C-alpha positions as a LaTeX table, in Angstrom:
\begin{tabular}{lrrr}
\hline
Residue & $x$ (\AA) & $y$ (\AA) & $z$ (\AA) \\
\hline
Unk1 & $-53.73$ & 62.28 & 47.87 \\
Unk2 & $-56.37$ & 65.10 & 48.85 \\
Unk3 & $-57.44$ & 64.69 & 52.58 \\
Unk4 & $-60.34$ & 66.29 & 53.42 \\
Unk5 & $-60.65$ & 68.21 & 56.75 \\
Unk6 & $-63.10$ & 66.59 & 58.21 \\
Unk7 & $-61.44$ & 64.71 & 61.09 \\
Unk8 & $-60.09$ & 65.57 & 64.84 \\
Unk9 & $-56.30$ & 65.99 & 65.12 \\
Unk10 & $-55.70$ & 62.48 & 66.52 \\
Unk11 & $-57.45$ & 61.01 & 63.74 \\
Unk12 & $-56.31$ & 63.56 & 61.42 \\
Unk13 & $-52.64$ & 62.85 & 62.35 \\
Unk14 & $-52.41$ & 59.06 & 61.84 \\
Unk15 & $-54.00$ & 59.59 & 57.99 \\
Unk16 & $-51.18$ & 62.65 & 57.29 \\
Unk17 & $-48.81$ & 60.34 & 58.72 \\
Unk18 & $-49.54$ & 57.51 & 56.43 \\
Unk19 & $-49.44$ & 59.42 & 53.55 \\
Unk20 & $-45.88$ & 60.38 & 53.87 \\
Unk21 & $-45.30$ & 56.63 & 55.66 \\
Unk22 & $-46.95$ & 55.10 & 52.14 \\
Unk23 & $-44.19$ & 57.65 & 50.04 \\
Unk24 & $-46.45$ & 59.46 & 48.15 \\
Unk25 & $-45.16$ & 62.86 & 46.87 \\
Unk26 & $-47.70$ & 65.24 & 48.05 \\
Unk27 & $-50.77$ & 64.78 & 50.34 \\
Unk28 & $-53.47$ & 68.09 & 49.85 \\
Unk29 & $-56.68$ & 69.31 & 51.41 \\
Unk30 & $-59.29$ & 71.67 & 50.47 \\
Unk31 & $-59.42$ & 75.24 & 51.23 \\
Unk32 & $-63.12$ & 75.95 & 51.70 \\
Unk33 & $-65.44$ & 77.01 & 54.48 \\
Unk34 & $-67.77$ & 74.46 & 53.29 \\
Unk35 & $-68.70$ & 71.69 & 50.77 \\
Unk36 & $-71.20$ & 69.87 & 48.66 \\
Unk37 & $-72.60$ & 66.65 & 50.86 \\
Unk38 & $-70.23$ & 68.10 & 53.91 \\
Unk39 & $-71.92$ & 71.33 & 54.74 \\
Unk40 & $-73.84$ & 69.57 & 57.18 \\
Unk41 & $-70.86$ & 67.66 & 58.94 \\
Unk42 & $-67.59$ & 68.30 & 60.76 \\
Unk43 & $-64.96$ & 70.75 & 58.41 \\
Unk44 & $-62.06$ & 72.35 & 59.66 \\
Unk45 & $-60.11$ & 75.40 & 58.33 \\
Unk46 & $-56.95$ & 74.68 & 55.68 \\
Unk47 & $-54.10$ & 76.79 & 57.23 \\
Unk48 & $-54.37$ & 75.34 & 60.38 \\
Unk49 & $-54.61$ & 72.12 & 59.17 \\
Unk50 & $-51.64$ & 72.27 & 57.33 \\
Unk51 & $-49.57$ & 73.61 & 59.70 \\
Unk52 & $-50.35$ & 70.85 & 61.79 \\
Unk53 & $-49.53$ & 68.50 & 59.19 \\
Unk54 & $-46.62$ & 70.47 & 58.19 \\
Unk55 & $-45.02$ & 70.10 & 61.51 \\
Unk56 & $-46.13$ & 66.09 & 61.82 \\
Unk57 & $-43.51$ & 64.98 & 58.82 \\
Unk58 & $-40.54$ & 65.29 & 57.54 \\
Unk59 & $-40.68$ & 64.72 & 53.88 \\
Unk60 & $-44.30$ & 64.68 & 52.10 \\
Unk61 & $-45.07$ & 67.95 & 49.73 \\
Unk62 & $-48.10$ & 69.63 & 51.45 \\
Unk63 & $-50.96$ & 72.22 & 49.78 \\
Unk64 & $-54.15$ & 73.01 & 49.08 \\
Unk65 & $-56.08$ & 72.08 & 46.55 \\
Unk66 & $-57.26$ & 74.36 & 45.96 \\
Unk67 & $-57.92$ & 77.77 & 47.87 \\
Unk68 & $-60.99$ & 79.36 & 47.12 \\
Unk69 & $-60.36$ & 82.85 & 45.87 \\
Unk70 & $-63.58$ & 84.30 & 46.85 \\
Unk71 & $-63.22$ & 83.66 & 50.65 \\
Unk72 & $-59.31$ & 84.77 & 50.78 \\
Unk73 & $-57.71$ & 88.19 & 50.64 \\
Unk74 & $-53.99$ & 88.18 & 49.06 \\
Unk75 & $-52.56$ & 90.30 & 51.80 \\
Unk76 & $-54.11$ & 87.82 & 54.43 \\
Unk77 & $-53.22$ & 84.46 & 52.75 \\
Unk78 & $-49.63$ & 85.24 & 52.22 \\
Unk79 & $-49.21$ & 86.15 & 55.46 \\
Unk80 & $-50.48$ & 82.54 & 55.90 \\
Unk81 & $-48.47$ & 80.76 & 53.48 \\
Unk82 & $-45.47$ & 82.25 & 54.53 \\
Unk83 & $-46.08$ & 80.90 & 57.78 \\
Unk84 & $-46.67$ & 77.27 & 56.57 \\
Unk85 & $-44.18$ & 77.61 & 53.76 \\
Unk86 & $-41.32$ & 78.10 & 57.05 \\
Unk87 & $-43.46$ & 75.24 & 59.62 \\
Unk88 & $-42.91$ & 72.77 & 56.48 \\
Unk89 & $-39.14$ & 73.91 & 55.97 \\
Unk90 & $-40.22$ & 74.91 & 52.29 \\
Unk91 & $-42.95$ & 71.96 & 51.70 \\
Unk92 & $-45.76$ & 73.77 & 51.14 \\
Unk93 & $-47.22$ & 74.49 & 47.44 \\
Unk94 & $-50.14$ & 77.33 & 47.07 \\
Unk95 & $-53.19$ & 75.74 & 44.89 \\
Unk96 & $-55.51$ & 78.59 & 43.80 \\
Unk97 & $-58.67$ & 78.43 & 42.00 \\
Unk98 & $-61.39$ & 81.16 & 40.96 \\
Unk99 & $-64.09$ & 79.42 & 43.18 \\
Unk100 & $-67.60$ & 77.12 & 42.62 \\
Unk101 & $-71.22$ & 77.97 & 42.89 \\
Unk102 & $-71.31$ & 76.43 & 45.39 \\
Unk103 & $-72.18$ & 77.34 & 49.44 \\
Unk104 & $-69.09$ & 79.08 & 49.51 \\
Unk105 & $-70.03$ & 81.93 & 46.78 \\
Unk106 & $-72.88$ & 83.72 & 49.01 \\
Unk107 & $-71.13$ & 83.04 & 52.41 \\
Unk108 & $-70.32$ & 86.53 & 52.86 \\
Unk109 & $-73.60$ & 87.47 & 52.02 \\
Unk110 & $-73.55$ & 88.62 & 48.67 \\
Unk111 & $-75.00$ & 87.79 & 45.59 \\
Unk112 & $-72.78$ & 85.05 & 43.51 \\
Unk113 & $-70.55$ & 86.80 & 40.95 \\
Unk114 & $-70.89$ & 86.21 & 37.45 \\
Unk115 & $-68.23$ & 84.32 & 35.68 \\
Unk116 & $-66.78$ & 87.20 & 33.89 \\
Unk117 & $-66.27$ & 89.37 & 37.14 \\
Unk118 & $-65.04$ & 85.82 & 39.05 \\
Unk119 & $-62.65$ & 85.70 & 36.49 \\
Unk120 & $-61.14$ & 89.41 & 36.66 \\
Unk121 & $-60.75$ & 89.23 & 40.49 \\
Unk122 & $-58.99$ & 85.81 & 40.35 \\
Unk123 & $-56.81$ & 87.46 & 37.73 \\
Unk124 & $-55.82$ & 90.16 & 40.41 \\
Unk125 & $-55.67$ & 87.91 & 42.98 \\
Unk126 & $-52.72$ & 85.62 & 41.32 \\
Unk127 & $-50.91$ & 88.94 & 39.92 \\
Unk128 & $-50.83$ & 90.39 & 43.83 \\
Unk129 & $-50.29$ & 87.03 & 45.37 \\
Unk130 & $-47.56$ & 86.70 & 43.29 \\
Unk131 & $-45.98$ & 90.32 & 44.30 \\
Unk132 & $-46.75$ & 89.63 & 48.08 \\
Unk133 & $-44.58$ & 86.95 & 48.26 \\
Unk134 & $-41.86$ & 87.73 & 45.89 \\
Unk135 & $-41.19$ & 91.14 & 47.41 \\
Unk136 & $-40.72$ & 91.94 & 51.40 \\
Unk137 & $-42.58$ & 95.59 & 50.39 \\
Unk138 & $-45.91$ & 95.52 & 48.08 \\
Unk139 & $-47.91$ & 99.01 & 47.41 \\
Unk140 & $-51.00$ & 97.56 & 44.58 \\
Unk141 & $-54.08$ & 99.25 & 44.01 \\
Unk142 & $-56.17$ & 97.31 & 41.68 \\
Unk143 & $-59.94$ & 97.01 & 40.88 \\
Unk144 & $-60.69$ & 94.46 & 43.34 \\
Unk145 & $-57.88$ & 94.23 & 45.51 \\
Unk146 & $-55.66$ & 96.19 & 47.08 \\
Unk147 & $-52.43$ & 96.28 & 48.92 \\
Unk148 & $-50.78$ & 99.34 & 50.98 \\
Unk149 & $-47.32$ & 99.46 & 51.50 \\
Unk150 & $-47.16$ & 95.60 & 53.24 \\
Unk151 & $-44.74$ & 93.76 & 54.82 \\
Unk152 & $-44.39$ & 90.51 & 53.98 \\
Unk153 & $-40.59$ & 89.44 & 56.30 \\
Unk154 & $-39.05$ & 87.20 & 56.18 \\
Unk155 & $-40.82$ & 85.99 & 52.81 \\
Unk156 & $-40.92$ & 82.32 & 51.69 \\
Unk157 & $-39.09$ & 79.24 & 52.48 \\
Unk158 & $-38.74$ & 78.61 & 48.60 \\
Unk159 & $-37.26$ & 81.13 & 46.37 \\
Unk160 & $-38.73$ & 83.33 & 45.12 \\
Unk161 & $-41.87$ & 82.45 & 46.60 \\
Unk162 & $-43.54$ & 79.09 & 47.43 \\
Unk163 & $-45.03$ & 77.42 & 44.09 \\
Unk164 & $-48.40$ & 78.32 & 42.48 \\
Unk165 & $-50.84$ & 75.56 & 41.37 \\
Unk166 & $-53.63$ & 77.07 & 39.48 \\
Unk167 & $-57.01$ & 75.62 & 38.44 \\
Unk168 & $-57.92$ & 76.63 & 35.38 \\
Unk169 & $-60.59$ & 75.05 & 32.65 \\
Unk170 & $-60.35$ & 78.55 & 30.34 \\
Unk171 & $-58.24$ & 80.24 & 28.18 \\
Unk172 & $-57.69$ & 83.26 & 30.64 \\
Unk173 & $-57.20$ & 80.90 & 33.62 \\
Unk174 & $-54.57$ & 78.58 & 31.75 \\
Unk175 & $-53.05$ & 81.83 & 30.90 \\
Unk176 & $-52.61$ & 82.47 & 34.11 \\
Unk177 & $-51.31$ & 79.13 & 34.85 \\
Unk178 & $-48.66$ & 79.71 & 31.85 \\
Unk179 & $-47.48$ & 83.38 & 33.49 \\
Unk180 & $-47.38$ & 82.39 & 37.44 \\
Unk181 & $-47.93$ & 78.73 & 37.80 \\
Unk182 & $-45.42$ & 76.08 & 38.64 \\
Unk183 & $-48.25$ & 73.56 & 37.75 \\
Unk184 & $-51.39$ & 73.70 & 36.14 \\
Unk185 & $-54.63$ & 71.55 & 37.94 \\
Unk186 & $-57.47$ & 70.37 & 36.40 \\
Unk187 & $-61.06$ & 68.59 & 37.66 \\
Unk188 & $-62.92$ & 67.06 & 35.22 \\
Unk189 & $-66.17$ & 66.87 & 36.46 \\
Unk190 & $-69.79$ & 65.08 & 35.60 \\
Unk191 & $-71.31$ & 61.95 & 34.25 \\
Unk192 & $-68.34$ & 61.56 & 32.19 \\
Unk193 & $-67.27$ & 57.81 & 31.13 \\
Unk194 & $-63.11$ & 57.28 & 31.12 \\
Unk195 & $-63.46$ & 57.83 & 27.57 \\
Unk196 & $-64.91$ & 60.97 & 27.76 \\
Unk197 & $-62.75$ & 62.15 & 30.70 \\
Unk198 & $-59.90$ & 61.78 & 28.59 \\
Unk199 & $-61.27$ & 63.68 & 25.76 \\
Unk200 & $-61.90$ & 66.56 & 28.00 \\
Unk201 & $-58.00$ & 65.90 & 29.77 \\
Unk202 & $-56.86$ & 66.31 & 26.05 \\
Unk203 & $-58.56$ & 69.66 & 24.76 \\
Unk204 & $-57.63$ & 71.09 & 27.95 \\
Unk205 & $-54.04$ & 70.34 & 27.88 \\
Unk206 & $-54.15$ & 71.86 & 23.96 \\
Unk207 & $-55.44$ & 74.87 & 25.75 \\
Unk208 & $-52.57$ & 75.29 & 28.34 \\
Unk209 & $-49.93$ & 74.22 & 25.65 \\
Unk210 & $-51.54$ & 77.28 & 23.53 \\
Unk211 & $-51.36$ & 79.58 & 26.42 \\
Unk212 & $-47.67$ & 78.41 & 27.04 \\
Unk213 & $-46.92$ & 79.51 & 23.54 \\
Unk214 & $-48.45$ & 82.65 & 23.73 \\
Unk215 & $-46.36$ & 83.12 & 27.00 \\
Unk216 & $-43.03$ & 82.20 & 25.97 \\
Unk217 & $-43.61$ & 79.08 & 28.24 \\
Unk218 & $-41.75$ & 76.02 & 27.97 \\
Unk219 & $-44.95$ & 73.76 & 28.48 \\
Unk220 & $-42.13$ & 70.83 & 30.32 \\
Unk221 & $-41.69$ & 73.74 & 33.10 \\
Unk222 & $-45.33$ & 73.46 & 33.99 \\
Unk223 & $-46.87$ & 70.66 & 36.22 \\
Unk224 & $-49.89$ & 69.16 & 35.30 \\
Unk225 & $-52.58$ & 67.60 & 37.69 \\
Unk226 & $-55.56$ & 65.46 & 37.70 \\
Unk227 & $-57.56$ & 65.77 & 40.59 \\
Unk228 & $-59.66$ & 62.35 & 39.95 \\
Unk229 & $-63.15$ & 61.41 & 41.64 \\
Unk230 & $-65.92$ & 63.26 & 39.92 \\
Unk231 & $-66.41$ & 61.35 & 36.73 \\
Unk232 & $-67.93$ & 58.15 & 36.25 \\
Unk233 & $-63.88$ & 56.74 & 36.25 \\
Unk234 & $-63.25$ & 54.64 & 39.51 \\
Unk235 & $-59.51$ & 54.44 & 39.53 \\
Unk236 & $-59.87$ & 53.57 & 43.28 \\
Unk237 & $-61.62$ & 50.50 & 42.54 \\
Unk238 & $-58.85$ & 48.10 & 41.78 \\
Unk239 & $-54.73$ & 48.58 & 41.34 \\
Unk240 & $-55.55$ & 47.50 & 37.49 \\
Unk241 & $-58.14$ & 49.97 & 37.55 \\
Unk242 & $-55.79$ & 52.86 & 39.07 \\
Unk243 & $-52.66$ & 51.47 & 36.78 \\
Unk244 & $-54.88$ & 51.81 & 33.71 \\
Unk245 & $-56.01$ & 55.26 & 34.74 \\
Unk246 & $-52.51$ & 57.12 & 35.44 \\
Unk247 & $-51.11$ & 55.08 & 32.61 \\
Unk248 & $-53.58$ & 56.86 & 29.97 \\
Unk249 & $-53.18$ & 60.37 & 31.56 \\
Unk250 & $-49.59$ & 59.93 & 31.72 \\
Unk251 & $-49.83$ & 59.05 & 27.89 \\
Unk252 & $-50.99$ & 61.94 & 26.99 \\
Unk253 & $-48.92$ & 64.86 & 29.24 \\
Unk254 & $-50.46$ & 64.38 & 33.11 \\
Unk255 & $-47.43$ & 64.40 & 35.64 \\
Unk256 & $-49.48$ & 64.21 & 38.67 \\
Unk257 & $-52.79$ & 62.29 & 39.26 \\
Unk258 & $-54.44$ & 62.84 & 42.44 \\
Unk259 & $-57.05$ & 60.76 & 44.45 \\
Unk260 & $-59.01$ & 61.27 & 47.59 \\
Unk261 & $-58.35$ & 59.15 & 50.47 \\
Unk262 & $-61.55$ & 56.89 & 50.96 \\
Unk263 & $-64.27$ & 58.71 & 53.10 \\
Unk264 & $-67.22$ & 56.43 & 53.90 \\
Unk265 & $-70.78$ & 57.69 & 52.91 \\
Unk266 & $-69.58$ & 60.43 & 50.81 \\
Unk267 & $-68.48$ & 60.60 & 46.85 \\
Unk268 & $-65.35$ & 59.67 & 48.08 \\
Unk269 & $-66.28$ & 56.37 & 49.43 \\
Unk270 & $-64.11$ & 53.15 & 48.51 \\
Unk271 & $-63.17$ & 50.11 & 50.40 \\
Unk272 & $-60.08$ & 51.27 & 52.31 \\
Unk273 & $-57.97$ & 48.08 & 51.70 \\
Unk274 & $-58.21$ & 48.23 & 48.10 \\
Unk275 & $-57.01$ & 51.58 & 48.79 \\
Unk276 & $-53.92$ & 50.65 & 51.02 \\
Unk277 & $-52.99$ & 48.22 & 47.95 \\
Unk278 & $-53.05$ & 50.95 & 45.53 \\
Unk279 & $-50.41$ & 52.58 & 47.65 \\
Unk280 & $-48.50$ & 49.84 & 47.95 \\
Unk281 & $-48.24$ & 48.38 & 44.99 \\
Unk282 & $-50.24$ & 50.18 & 42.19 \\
Unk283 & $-48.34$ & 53.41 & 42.25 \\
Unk284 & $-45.09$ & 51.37 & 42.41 \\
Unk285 & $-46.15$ & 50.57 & 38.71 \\
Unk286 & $-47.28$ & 53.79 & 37.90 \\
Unk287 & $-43.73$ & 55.00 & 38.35 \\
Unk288 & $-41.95$ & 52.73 & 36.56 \\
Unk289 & $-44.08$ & 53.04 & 33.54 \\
\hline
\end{tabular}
């Protein structure tokens, strides 16, 4: 379940809570400074988010989904995950994508980046991320980022570093995903019908099983998640309608399928009941399928 952080602590609390209270394996948020509909309404930073979260359970897998690339340094963010990756006594998984168009992009004040240039840097960024937090010393100079002589004690939680998520919809980025991820997320996005959706699902996942040959990857080593909610497939609807979803993804090589917890006058809006019986007894059937 992605959680969006966009409530106060108290009521921020009681929905982390119930995610690990309903079982679900892994509850996420978003790692932007902004978003879509929300740029005019309450959003609060990721880390700190997390680590609140982190130290409210016990059990629950917690991460971002994903961090945006183009308002994060490596040197800074693994300082960061490190820190959550020991406050969730080694719960926390790193979700990294190359960034949107979106408000984030010009934040800084620059011009967007093209796609070719967003792609290099996010390249760079995974390769260093990866060295920060495999090695307690990292010296990198690269073309975009660099890295002198840092510390990174005592390391992560998880050996040898906390696990990568990468979003990826290209054959460089699902390259990427082959070499340093532990899973691999995609987003299909737009007026898409189910049909459609899955059609997209199923080149992509030819793409990444491609780039897993051409990595010496084992493609059953590699997660793979749905992030749901931006086609025109409601699987938050009805239990048959979120059975019937996961079911089909599942069919064809999907281990994860996420959905956003209902948030009222937004994309994410759904009846919050309907929601609660998903929980309870929809993904009971997903799993036994």
């Amino acid at each position: 379940m992605v959680i969006l952080p966009i409530y106060s602590w108290p009521e921020a609390h009681r929905i982390w809570h119930d995610a690990e209270d309903w079982g679900l394996d892994s509850a996420w948020t978003y790692d932007l400074l902004s978003y879509q509909s929300f740029r005019e309404r309450p959003w609060f930073g990721a880390q700190p988010t997390l680590a609140a979260a982190a130290a409210s359970t016990e059990r629950i897998r917690l991460g971002t989904l994903v961090t945006n690339t183009d308002i994060r340094h490596p040197v800074a963010l693994s300082k960061e995950v490190i820190t959550l990756d020991d406050v969730s006594s080694g719960r926390f998984t790193l979700g990294l994508g190359s960034g949107s168009r979106g408000f984030d992009a010009t934040a800084f004040g620059d011009e967007a980046r093209s796609p070719t240039e967003k792609a290099e840097r996010f390249a760079e960024f995974v390769e260093l991320t990866d060295l920060l937090l495999t090695q307690q010393a990292t010296h990198y100079k690269g073309r975009h980022y660099s890295a002198g002589d840092v510390r990174m004690i005592p390391g992560c939680v998880q050996r040898p570093r906390v696990p990568f998520a990468i979003a990826a919809r290209g054959p460089r980025g699902m390259r990427l995903a082959a070499r340093y991820g532990d899973a691999w997320v995609t987003c299909p996005r737009g007026e898409l019908s189910p049909e459609e959706g899955e059609q997209v699902v199923r080149r992509q996942l030819a793409g990444v099983r491609r780039a897993c040959e051409e990595e010496s990857r084992d493609l059953g080593t590699l997660g793979r998640i749905l992030l749901t909610g931006y086609t025109m497939e409601r699987p938050r609807d009805s239990v048959d309608a979120f059975v019937n979803a996961a079911g089909r993804y599942a069919d064809i090589g999907i281990t994860d399928i996420v959905v956003h917890h209902p948030v009222a006058d937004s994309i994410f809006a759904s009846d919050p009941a309907v929601f609660e019986r998903i929980v309870q007894d929809g993904i009971p059937q997903v799993r036994r399928m």
